[in-house]
Coordinates of C-alpha atoms (C1' of nucleotides) in Angstrom, one line a residue:
Chain Q
M1 CA 0.0 0.0 0.0
S2 CA 2.1 2.9 1.2
D3 CA 5.1 0.8 0.3
P4 CA 4.5 -1.1 -2.9
G5 CA 7.9 -2.7 -2.9
N6 CA 8.1 -6.4 -2.4
V7 CA 7.9 -6.6 1.3
R8 CA 8.9 -10.1 2.6
V9 CA 8.7 -10.8 6.3
R10 CA 9.0 -14.0 8.3
F11 CA 8.0 -15.5 11.5
A12 CA 10.7 -17.8 12.7
P13 CA 9.9 -19.6 15.9
A14 CA 12.1 -22.3 17.4
P15 CA 10.0 -25.5 17.9
T16 CA 11.1 -25.9 21.5
G17 CA 7.7 -25.4 23.0
Y18 CA 4.2 -24.2 22.5
L19 CA 3.5 -20.8 21.0
H20 CA 2.7 -18.4 23.8
V21 CA 1.3 -14.8 23.7
G22 CA 4.6 -13.3 23.1
G23 CA 5.3 -15.4 20.1
A24 CA 1.8 -15.0 18.8
R25 CA 2.1 -11.2 19.0
T26 CA 5.4 -11.3 17.0
A27 CA 3.7 -13.5 14.4
L28 CA 0.7 -11.2 14.3
F29 CA 2.8 -8.1 13.8
N30 CA 4.7 -9.7 11.0
W31 CA 1.5 -10.9 9.4
L32 CA 0.0 -7.4 9.7
Y33 CA 3.0 -5.8 8.2
A34 CA 3.0 -8.2 5.2
R35 CA -0.7 -7.8 4.7
H36 CA -0.7 -4.0 5.1
H37 CA 2.1 -3.7 2.5
G38 CA 0.8 -6.4 0.2
G39 CA 3.9 -8.4 0.9
T40 CA 4.7 -12.0 1.6
F41 CA 4.6 -13.7 5.0
V42 CA 7.1 -16.5 5.3
L43 CA 6.9 -19.2 8.0
R44 CA 10.3 -20.6 8.9
I45 CA 11.0 -23.1 11.7
E46 CA 14.4 -22.5 13.4
D47 CA 15.1 -26.0 14.6
T48 CA 18.9 -25.8 14.6
D49 CA 18.9 -26.7 18.3
A50 CA 18.3 -30.4 17.8
A51 CA 18.3 -31.2 21.5
R52 CA 15.4 -29.0 22.2
S53 CA 13.4 -29.0 19.0
R54 CA 10.5 -31.4 18.7
G55 CA 8.4 -32.3 15.7
E56 CA 5.2 -32.1 17.6
W57 CA 5.8 -28.4 18.3
I58 CA 6.3 -27.8 14.6
V59 CA 2.8 -29.1 14.1
G60 CA 1.4 -27.3 17.2
I61 CA 2.8 -23.9 16.2
Q62 CA 1.2 -24.2 12.7
D63 CA -2.1 -25.3 14.2
T64 CA -2.1 -22.3 16.5
L65 CA -1.3 -19.9 13.7
R66 CA -4.1 -21.3 11.7
W67 CA -6.5 -21.0 14.6
L68 CA -5.5 -17.3 14.9
G69 CA -6.1 -16.9 11.2
L70 CA -2.5 -15.9 10.5
D71 CA -2.0 -17.5 7.1
W72 CA 1.5 -17.7 5.7
D73 CA 2.3 -17.5 2.0
E74 CA 5.5 -19.6 2.0
G75 CA 6.9 -22.3 4.2
P76 CA 7.2 -23.7 6.6
Y77 CA 10.8 -23.9 5.7
L78 CA 12.8 -26.1 8.1
Q79 CA 16.4 -25.1 8.8
G80 CA 17.0 -28.8 9.4
D81 CA 16.5 -29.2 5.7
R82 CA 19.1 -26.6 4.8
L83 CA 22.1 -27.6 6.8
D84 CA 24.4 -27.7 3.7
R85 CA 23.8 -24.0 3.1
Y86 CA 24.9 -23.1 6.6
A87 CA 27.9 -25.3 6.2
A88 CA 28.9 -23.6 3.0
A89 CA 28.5 -20.2 4.5
A90 CA 30.6 -21.2 7.5
G91 CA 33.2 -22.5 5.1
R92 CA 33.3 -19.2 3.3
L93 CA 33.8 -17.3 6.5
L94 CA 36.6 -19.7 7.6
Q95 CA 38.2 -19.2 4.2
S96 CA 38.1 -15.4 4.4
G97 CA 39.3 -15.4 7.9
R98 CA 36.2 -13.8 9.2
A99 CA 35.7 -16.8 11.4
Y100 CA 38.1 -19.2 13.0
E101 CA 38.1 -22.6 14.6
C102 CA 37.7 -22.7 18.4
F103 CA 38.8 -25.6 20.5
C104 CA 37.5 -24.4 23.8
T105 CA 34.8 -26.5 25.4
P106 CA 31.5 -24.8 26.4
E107 CA 32.5 -25.5 30.0
E108 CA 35.8 -23.8 29.7
V109 CA 34.3 -20.8 28.1
K110 CA 31.6 -20.6 30.8
A111 CA 34.2 -20.9 33.5
R112 CA 36.4 -18.2 32.1
G113 CA 33.5 -16.0 31.5
D114 CA 32.2 -16.3 35.1
A115 CA 35.7 -15.6 36.3
A116 CA 35.9 -12.5 34.1
M117 CA 32.6 -11.3 35.4
K118 CA 33.8 -11.7 38.9
A119 CA 36.9 -9.8 38.1
G120 CA 34.8 -7.0 36.7
R121 CA 35.5 -7.8 33.1
P122 CA 33.0 -8.6 30.3
P123 CA 31.9 -12.2 30.5
G124 CA 32.0 -12.9 26.8
Y125 CA 34.5 -15.1 24.9
D126 CA 38.0 -14.1 25.7
G127 CA 39.4 -14.8 22.3
R128 CA 41.7 -17.6 23.3
C129 CA 41.6 -19.4 20.0
R130 CA 41.5 -16.3 17.9
D131 CA 44.9 -16.3 16.5
L132 CA 46.1 -19.9 16.7
T133 CA 48.9 -20.9 14.3
D134 CA 48.4 -23.8 12.0
A135 CA 50.6 -25.9 14.2
Q136 CA 48.6 -25.1 17.3
R137 CA 45.4 -26.0 15.5
A138 CA 46.9 -29.3 14.3
E139 CA 48.0 -30.0 17.8
R140 CA 44.5 -29.4 19.3
V141 CA 42.9 -31.5 16.6
S142 CA 45.3 -34.4 17.3
E143 CA 44.4 -34.1 21.0
G144 CA 40.9 -34.8 19.9
R145 CA 39.5 -31.5 21.3
P146 CA 36.0 -30.5 20.1
R147 CA 36.1 -28.0 17.3
S148 CA 33.5 -25.2 16.8
V149 CA 33.6 -22.2 14.6
R150 CA 33.6 -18.7 15.9
F151 CA 32.8 -15.5 14.2
R152 CA 35.4 -12.8 14.6
T153 CA 33.7 -9.5 15.5
P154 CA 35.5 -6.3 14.7
D155 CA 37.9 -5.1 17.4
T156 CA 37.2 -1.4 17.1
G157 CA 34.7 1.0 15.8
V158 CA 30.9 1.0 16.2
S159 CA 28.0 -0.7 14.8
T160 CA 24.9 1.3 14.0
F161 CA 21.6 0.5 12.4
T162 CA 18.3 2.3 12.3
D163 CA 15.5 0.4 13.9
L164 CA 12.1 0.8 12.4
V165 CA 10.5 1.3 15.7
R166 CA 13.3 2.7 17.9
G167 CA 15.5 4.7 15.6
E168 CA 19.2 4.6 15.6
V169 CA 20.9 2.1 17.8
T170 CA 24.7 2.1 18.2
V171 CA 27.1 -0.2 20.1
E172 CA 30.8 -0.4 20.3
W173 CA 32.3 -3.4 18.8
S174 CA 34.7 -3.7 21.7
T175 CA 31.7 -4.8 23.8
V176 CA 30.7 -7.5 21.4
S177 CA 32.7 -10.7 21.8
D178 CA 33.3 -13.4 19.2
F179 CA 30.4 -15.9 19.1
V180 CA 29.9 -19.4 17.9
I181 CA 28.3 -20.0 14.6
V182 CA 28.9 -23.7 14.2
R183 CA 28.7 -26.1 17.2
S184 CA 31.3 -28.7 17.8
D185 CA 28.8 -31.3 16.5
S186 CA 28.9 -29.2 13.2
S187 CA 25.3 -27.9 13.6
P188 CA 24.7 -24.3 12.8
V189 CA 23.8 -21.8 15.5
F190 CA 20.9 -19.4 15.2
F191 CA 23.0 -16.4 14.1
L192 CA 24.4 -18.2 11.1
A193 CA 21.2 -20.0 9.9
N194 CA 19.3 -16.8 10.5
A195 CA 21.6 -14.6 8.5
V196 CA 21.8 -17.1 5.6
D197 CA 18.1 -17.7 5.5
D198 CA 17.1 -14.1 5.7
A199 CA 19.4 -13.4 2.8
E200 CA 18.5 -16.5 0.7
M201 CA 14.8 -16.1 1.4
E202 CA 15.1 -12.4 0.4
I203 CA 13.6 -11.2 3.6
T204 CA 13.3 -7.4 3.6
H205 CA 12.1 -6.7 7.1
V206 CA 12.8 -8.4 10.4
I207 CA 10.1 -7.8 13.0
R208 CA 10.9 -9.5 16.3
G209 CA 11.0 -9.0 20.0
E210 CA 13.2 -6.5 21.7
D211 CA 15.1 -9.3 23.5
L212 CA 16.9 -9.7 20.1
L213 CA 17.9 -6.1 19.7
D214 CA 21.5 -6.5 20.8
S215 CA 22.0 -9.5 18.6
T216 CA 21.1 -7.4 15.5
H217 CA 24.6 -6.1 15.4
R218 CA 26.1 -9.6 15.2
V219 CA 23.6 -10.6 12.5
L220 CA 24.5 -7.5 10.5
A221 CA 28.2 -8.2 10.8
L222 CA 27.6 -11.7 9.7
R223 CA 25.6 -10.7 6.7
N224 CA 28.3 -8.2 5.8
A225 CA 31.0 -10.9 6.1
L226 CA 29.0 -13.2 4.0
G227 CA 28.7 -10.6 1.3
Y228 CA 24.9 -10.2 1.5
T229 CA 24.2 -6.7 0.3
A230 CA 20.5 -6.6 -0.1
P231 CA 19.0 -4.1 2.3
L232 CA 17.4 -5.6 5.5
E233 CA 15.5 -3.5 7.9
F234 CA 14.8 -4.4 11.5
G235 CA 12.0 -3.4 13.8
H236 CA 12.0 -4.5 17.4
L237 CA 8.8 -4.9 19.2
P238 CA 8.3 -4.1 22.9
L239 CA 8.4 -7.1 25.1
L240 CA 5.3 -8.6 26.7
V241 CA 5.8 -8.9 30.4
G242 CA 4.1 -10.6 33.3
A243 CA 2.8 -9.0 36.5
D244 CA 6.3 -8.6 37.8
R245 CA 7.2 -6.6 34.6
A246 CA 9.7 -9.4 33.6
K247 CA 9.8 -10.8 30.1
L248 CA 7.1 -13.4 29.5
S249 CA 8.6 -16.9 29.1
K250 CA 7.3 -20.4 29.4
R251 CA 8.4 -20.7 33.0
H252 CA 7.2 -17.2 33.7
G253 CA 3.4 -16.9 33.4
A254 CA 3.4 -17.3 29.6
V255 CA 0.3 -19.1 28.6
A256 CA 0.1 -21.4 25.6
L257 CA -2.2 -20.1 23.0
E258 CA -4.1 -23.4 23.1
D259 CA -5.1 -22.6 26.6
F260 CA -6.9 -19.6 25.3
R261 CA -8.8 -21.7 22.9
D262 CA -9.7 -24.2 25.6
R263 CA -10.8 -21.5 27.9
G264 CA -13.3 -20.2 25.4
Y265 CA -11.6 -17.2 23.9
L266 CA -12.4 -16.3 20.3
P267 CA -9.4 -16.1 18.0
D268 CA -10.5 -12.8 16.5
A269 CA -10.9 -11.3 20.0
L270 CA -7.4 -12.5 20.9
V271 CA -5.9 -11.1 17.7
N272 CA -7.7 -7.8 18.3
Y273 CA -6.3 -7.7 21.9
L274 CA -2.9 -8.7 20.8
A275 CA -2.8 -6.0 18.1
L276 CA -3.5 -3.4 20.9
L277 CA -0.4 -4.6 22.8
G278 CA 2.2 -2.2 21.5
W279 CA 0.2 -0.6 18.8
A280 CA -2.9 1.7 18.5
P281 CA -4.7 3.1 15.6
A282 CA -4.6 6.9 15.2
D283 CA -8.3 7.3 16.0
G284 CA -8.2 5.4 19.2
R285 CA -10.6 2.6 18.3
E286 CA -10.3 -0.5 20.4
V287 CA -12.6 -2.9 18.8
L288 CA -11.3 -3.5 15.3
T289 CA -11.7 -6.3 12.8
K290 CA -8.6 -7.9 11.4
D291 CA -9.1 -6.1 8.1
E292 CA -9.4 -2.8 9.9
V293 CA -6.1 -3.4 11.7
V294 CA -4.5 -4.5 8.5
A295 CA -5.6 -1.3 6.9
E296 CA -4.2 0.9 9.7
F297 CA -1.1 -1.1 10.8
D298 CA 2.4 0.2 10.5
L299 CA 5.6 0.0 12.4
D300 CA 5.7 3.8 13.0
R301 CA 2.9 3.5 15.4
V302 CA 4.4 0.7 17.5
T303 CA 5.1 1.7 21.0
H304 CA 8.5 1.5 22.7
S305 CA 7.9 0.2 26.1
A306 CA 7.0 -3.2 27.5
A307 CA 3.3 -4.1 27.8
F308 CA 1.5 -6.2 30.4
F309 CA -1.0 -8.8 29.3
D310 CA -4.2 -7.8 31.0
Y311 CA -6.7 -10.7 31.2
K312 CA -9.5 -8.3 32.4
K313 CA -9.3 -6.4 29.2
L314 CA -9.2 -9.5 27.1
D315 CA -12.3 -10.7 28.9
W316 CA -14.1 -7.5 28.1
L317 CA -13.0 -7.6 24.5
N318 CA -13.9 -11.3 24.2
G319 CA -17.3 -10.5 25.6
E320 CA -17.8 -7.9 22.9
Y321 CA -17.0 -10.5 20.3
I322 CA -19.3 -13.0 21.7
R323 CA -22.1 -10.5 21.9
A324 CA -21.5 -9.7 18.2
L325 CA -21.5 -13.3 17.1
P326 CA -24.5 -14.4 15.0
L327 CA -26.7 -16.7 17.1
D328 CA -26.1 -19.7 14.8
G329 CA -22.4 -19.4 15.1
L330 CA -22.5 -19.1 18.9
A331 CA -25.0 -22.0 19.1
A332 CA -22.7 -24.2 17.2
Q333 CA -19.7 -23.4 19.4
I334 CA -21.8 -23.9 22.5
F335 CA -23.0 -27.2 21.2
D336 CA -19.5 -28.4 20.4
A337 CA -18.0 -27.3 23.7
A338 CA -20.9 -28.8 25.7
T339 CA -20.8 -32.0 23.8
A340 CA -17.1 -32.3 24.6
R341 CA -18.1 -32.2 28.2
W342 CA -21.4 -34.0 28.5
G343 CA -21.6 -36.1 25.4
D344 CA -25.0 -36.9 23.9
R345 CA -26.8 -35.4 26.8
V346 CA -26.4 -32.3 24.7
D347 CA -28.9 -31.5 21.9
P348 CA -28.6 -28.7 19.4
A349 CA -31.9 -27.1 20.3
S350 CA -31.0 -26.7 23.9
A351 CA -27.5 -25.5 23.0
R352 CA -29.2 -22.9 20.8
E353 CA -31.4 -21.8 23.7
V354 CA -28.5 -21.5 26.0
A355 CA -26.7 -19.4 23.3
R356 CA -29.7 -17.2 22.8
I357 CA -30.3 -16.6 26.5
G358 CA -26.7 -16.4 27.7
Q359 CA -25.1 -14.5 24.8
E360 CA -25.4 -11.1 26.5
R361 CA -23.9 -12.3 29.8
A362 CA -20.8 -14.3 29.2
A363 CA -17.2 -13.2 28.6
T364 CA -16.1 -16.5 27.2
I365 CA -17.5 -19.6 25.5
T366 CA -16.4 -21.6 28.5
A367 CA -18.2 -19.3 30.9
L368 CA -21.4 -19.7 28.8
V369 CA -21.0 -23.5 28.8
D370 CA -20.5 -23.4 32.5
M371 CA -23.8 -21.6 32.8
A372 CA -25.4 -24.5 31.0
E373 CA -24.0 -27.1 33.3
F374 CA -27.3 -27.3 35.3
L375 CA -29.1 -28.2 32.2
F376 CA -26.8 -30.8 30.7
V377 CA -25.4 -32.5 33.7
A378 CA -27.0 -35.8 34.7
D379 CA -29.5 -35.2 37.5
E380 CA -27.7 -37.6 39.9
E381 CA -24.6 -35.6 39.4
F382 CA -26.2 -32.3 40.1
T383 CA -24.9 -30.7 43.2
P384 CA -25.5 -27.1 44.1
D385 CA -22.3 -25.3 45.1
P386 CA -22.2 -25.7 48.9
I387 CA -20.7 -22.2 49.5
D388 CA -23.3 -20.5 47.3
W389 CA -26.0 -22.5 48.9
G390 CA -24.9 -21.8 52.4
D391 CA -24.6 -18.1 51.8
A392 CA -27.9 -17.9 50.1
L393 CA -29.7 -19.9 52.7
A394 CA -28.2 -17.8 55.5
K395 CA -29.6 -14.7 53.9
T396 CA -33.0 -16.0 53.1
E397 CA -36.0 -15.6 55.4
R398 CA -38.6 -18.3 55.5
A399 CA -36.7 -20.4 53.0
A400 CA -39.0 -23.4 53.5
A401 CA -42.1 -21.5 52.9
V402 CA -40.7 -19.8 49.8
L403 CA -39.6 -23.1 48.3
D404 CA -43.0 -24.7 49.1
A405 CA -44.8 -21.8 47.3
V406 CA -42.5 -22.0 44.3
I407 CA -42.8 -25.7 44.0
A408 CA -46.6 -25.5 44.3
H409 CA -46.7 -22.9 41.6
L410 CA -44.5 -24.8 39.2
E411 CA -46.3 -28.0 39.6
T412 CA -49.5 -26.6 38.3
C413 CA -48.7 -23.6 36.1
E414 CA -48.8 -23.6 32.3
W415 CA -45.3 -24.3 31.1
T416 CA -44.3 -21.0 29.4
V417 CA -41.5 -18.7 30.2
E418 CA -44.0 -16.1 31.3
L419 CA -45.5 -18.5 33.8
T420 CA -42.3 -20.0 35.1
D421 CA -41.9 -16.5 36.6
V422 CA -42.0 -17.5 40.2
R423 CA -42.4 -14.0 41.6
P424 CA -46.1 -14.0 42.2
P425 CA -46.2 -16.9 44.6
I426 CA -43.4 -15.4 46.5
E427 CA -45.0 -12.0 46.7
A428 CA -48.1 -13.7 47.9
L429 CA -46.2 -14.7 51.0
G430 CA -45.4 -11.0 51.5
I431 CA -41.8 -11.5 50.7
K432 CA -39.8 -9.5 48.1
P433 CA -38.7 -11.9 45.4
R434 CA -35.3 -10.3 45.0
K435 CA -34.4 -11.3 48.5
V436 CA -34.8 -14.9 47.8
M437 CA -33.4 -15.1 44.2
P438 CA -29.9 -16.3 45.3
L439 CA -31.5 -19.3 47.0
L440 CA -33.6 -20.1 44.0
Y441 CA -30.7 -19.7 41.6
T442 CA -28.6 -22.0 43.6
A443 CA -31.4 -24.6 44.1
V444 CA -32.1 -24.8 40.4
E445 CA -28.8 -23.9 38.6
G446 CA -26.5 -25.0 41.3
R447 CA -24.8 -21.6 41.7
R448 CA -25.8 -18.2 42.6
S449 CA -25.4 -16.7 39.1
G450 CA -26.1 -18.0 35.7
L451 CA -28.8 -17.9 33.1
P452 CA -31.9 -15.9 34.0
L453 CA -33.8 -18.0 36.4
F454 CA -37.2 -18.2 34.7
D455 CA -35.6 -19.2 31.4
A456 CA -33.5 -21.7 33.2
I457 CA -36.5 -23.3 34.9
H458 CA -38.4 -23.3 31.6
L459 CA -35.5 -24.9 29.8
L460 CA -35.0 -27.5 32.5
G461 CA -38.6 -28.7 32.4
R462 CA -41.2 -29.0 35.0
Q463 CA -40.2 -32.3 36.4
R464 CA -36.5 -31.6 36.8
S465 CA -37.1 -28.2 38.2
V466 CA -39.6 -29.3 40.8
A467 CA -37.2 -32.2 41.8
R468 CA -34.4 -29.8 42.4
L469 CA -36.5 -27.4 44.4
T470 CA -37.9 -30.3 46.3
A471 CA -34.4 -31.5 47.1
A472 CA -33.6 -28.0 48.2
R473 CA -36.7 -27.9 50.3
D474 CA -35.5 -31.1 52.0
R475 CA -32.1 -29.6 52.8
V476 CA -33.8 -26.7 54.3
G477 CA -36.0 -28.9 56.4
S478 CA -33.0 -30.7 57.7
D479 CA -31.5 -27.5 58.9
P480 CA -32.3 -26.5 62.5
E481 CA -34.7 -23.9 61.2
S482 CA -33.8 -21.1 58.8
P483 CA -30.8 -19.4 60.5
A484 CA -31.5 -15.9 59.4
S485 CA -35.1 -15.9 60.5
Chain K
rG1 C1' 29.9 -5.9 36.4
rC2 C1' 29.6 -4.2 31.1
rC3 C1' 26.5 -2.9 26.9
rC4 C1' 21.7 -1.7 24.9
rC5 C1' 16.5 -0.3 25.2
rC6 C1' 12.6 2.0 27.8
rA7 C1' 9.9 5.7 31.2
rU8 C1' 1.9 9.5 30.6
rC9 C1' -3.9 7.2 35.2
rG10 C1' -3.7 0.3 38.7
rU11 C1' -3.4 -1.7 33.2
rC12 C1' -3.2 -0.9 27.6
rU13 C1' -2.6 3.6 25.3
rA14 C1' -3.5 9.0 22.7
rG15 C1' -0.3 12.9 22.7
rU16 C1' 5.7 14.8 18.2
rG17 C1' 6.3 23.0 21.6
rG18 C1' 0.9 26.5 22.7
rC19 C1' -5.7 23.1 21.1
rC20 C1' -3.5 19.3 27.6
rC21 C1' -4.5 22.3 35.0
rA22 C1' -3.4 15.8 29.6
rG23 C1' -7.9 12.4 25.9
rG24 C1' -9.8 7.2 25.2
rA25 C1' -10.4 2.0 26.7
rC26 C1' -10.1 -1.9 30.5
rG27 C1' -10.4 -2.2 35.8
rC28 C1' -12.2 0.1 40.2
rC29 C1' -16.1 3.1 42.8
rG30 C1' -21.2 5.2 42.7
rC31 C1' -26.1 5.7 40.6
rC32 C1' -29.9 3.9 37.1
rC33 C1' -32.0 -0.4 34.9
rU34 C1' -33.0 -5.2 36.7
rU35 C1' -35.0 -12.1 37.8
rU36 C1' -29.6 -12.7 42.3
rC37 C1' -25.1 -12.1 39.3
rA38 C1' -23.9 -10.2 34.7
rA39 C1' -24.8 -7.2 30.3
rG40 C1' -26.4 -2.2 29.3
rG41 C1' -26.8 3.3 30.4
rC42 C1' -25.0 7.5 33.3
rG43 C1' -21.3 9.7 36.4
rG44 C1' -16.7 9.5 39.3
rU45 C1' -11.6 8.2 41.0
rA46 C1' -6.8 8.1 38.8
rA47 C1' -0.9 9.7 35.4
rC48 C1' 3.1 13.2 32.4
rG49 C1' 9.5 9.4 38.0
rG50 C1' 13.2 13.5 39.8
rG51 C1' 16.5 17.6 38.6
rG52 C1' 18.7 20.9 35.3
rA53 C1' 18.9 23.2 30.2
rU54 C1' 16.6 25.4 25.6
rU55 C1' 12.2 28.5 24.7
rC56 C1' 7.7 33.8 25.4
rG57 C1' 5.8 28.7 26.3
rA58 C1' 7.3 22.2 27.5
rA59 C1' 4.2 15.5 28.5
rC60 C1' 6.4 16.6 23.9
rU61 C1' 13.7 18.9 22.5
rC62 C1' 18.7 18.2 25.1
rC63 C1' 21.7 16.6 29.5
rC64 C1' 22.1 14.2 34.3
rC65 C1' 19.9 11.1 38.0
rU66 C1' 16.6 7.5 39.4
rG67 C1' 13.7 3.4 38.2
rG68 C1' 12.3 -0.8 35.0
rG69 C1' 13.6 -4.2 31.3
rG70 C1' 16.7 -6.8 27.9
rG71 C1' 21.5 -8.7 26.3
rC72 C1' 26.4 -10.5 27.4
rA73 C1' 25.3 -19.2 25.7
rC74 C1' 28.2 -24.7 21.3
rC75 C1' 19.2 -21.2 23.3
rA76 C1' 16.6 -18.7 19.8

RNA sequence: GCCCCCAUCGUCUAGUGGCCCAGGACGCCGCCCUUUCAAGGCGGUAACGGGGAUUCGAACUCCCCUGGGGGCACCA
């Protein structure tokens, strides 16, 4: 649109776990950037860490992206299929002297790094193998020492690049130590594979988390050493943080996207919410369709500071989406979710009624299904929440009389929603209906809140409703008289 | 420890020198509506971290401090 060039972006997750909100947000922003600019969205799986990568995660990540509606135009490319390219690139770097063989073990490097840090020096690689002679190298090889390849970073000067969201970022090369690009088992490390792939896949814009900001200098140096000259721009997104303001990670409150699906969130609502984390449209709208976000999205409106994932706001937004859903669609979702829980006790017509009656009141699909539990659960398994029941009973005067009156009414009334309104018989006792509602809700629906009571009773049917109220009446009777009266 | 990034209501944000004694949204509080609870309507509470500098004038520019975060792996 505003940039008709051939934008090519990629989402490049490591298949070392499920996709969490941070990763999903990165994927989304890449997708948005591609769609806004009419570009190409590439999916690339960075599985160069064989020890941690798992095939099932490769599948899981794709499932999640599909669920969110983030379709990719190319890929998934697996780095595991491209190892020869990385080896060739490493060979070139070795050849040109931009990289060198390193015979230090990870343990040695770590130990020396720790010692350096204690002594107040930078903990990075100390350059021990930087300038080995041929003879020294031969000696180490003959000793059978492990051999990795390290990239030689410049000794002096500065590295500067212009970040699309943050502006100019500069670092002194003296603070960037040499880093491994090929492991001693000859597998490539992230930096190498990343640089090679971004070049060969003709990526034009790298959009990723701010935790990768510092590594950009290394990637740029690598690209340079490899002779890649095509322009590549970077944009670093603010991190998503937990309640403690620390980066979200799997062991730190990061929730798998699948959990959102299981908990009844709508993908469009989640996408909408995620888009608002670090970005806002110029006009301040909060509820936006994907197309609207695509139309407005660009990196120059991405914010700079970390954002906290606020479930309260997501709940509100998800509720907006549920309320906006066509009844048929909501009914189908309720039916599916309820069937998953109660099997063939669930019928489409009832599910549709639940959807119709509950649509206005639920924040999530799951919450709505929970409201239908009283209806679909087997009668012998129906147990009112003991806490709700106790609270309601304690606050209800003349509970026994109320229940008797309601039961009598329901046993004889015509079975319409209008007539399952149980207020008249309660009023006839000289009691305000609102005072006894919690008790009746709990008796019929098992909890103090849920679907509107008269609809619930009507849906449940005369026999089941009366049975539950009678059971409640029995419980009251066994109490040593209504406590509050 | 060193390097980098960041800094507006509790939270997500608008704001790019005067329109801002700072706007919106979520949350929270109150009222209304009402079949308890929600939803909805109305109203309210609440922020430019501190100090300098530039300027007739700073939330917006610069510097310092403070605070927060990230990075410094044969993880990505």
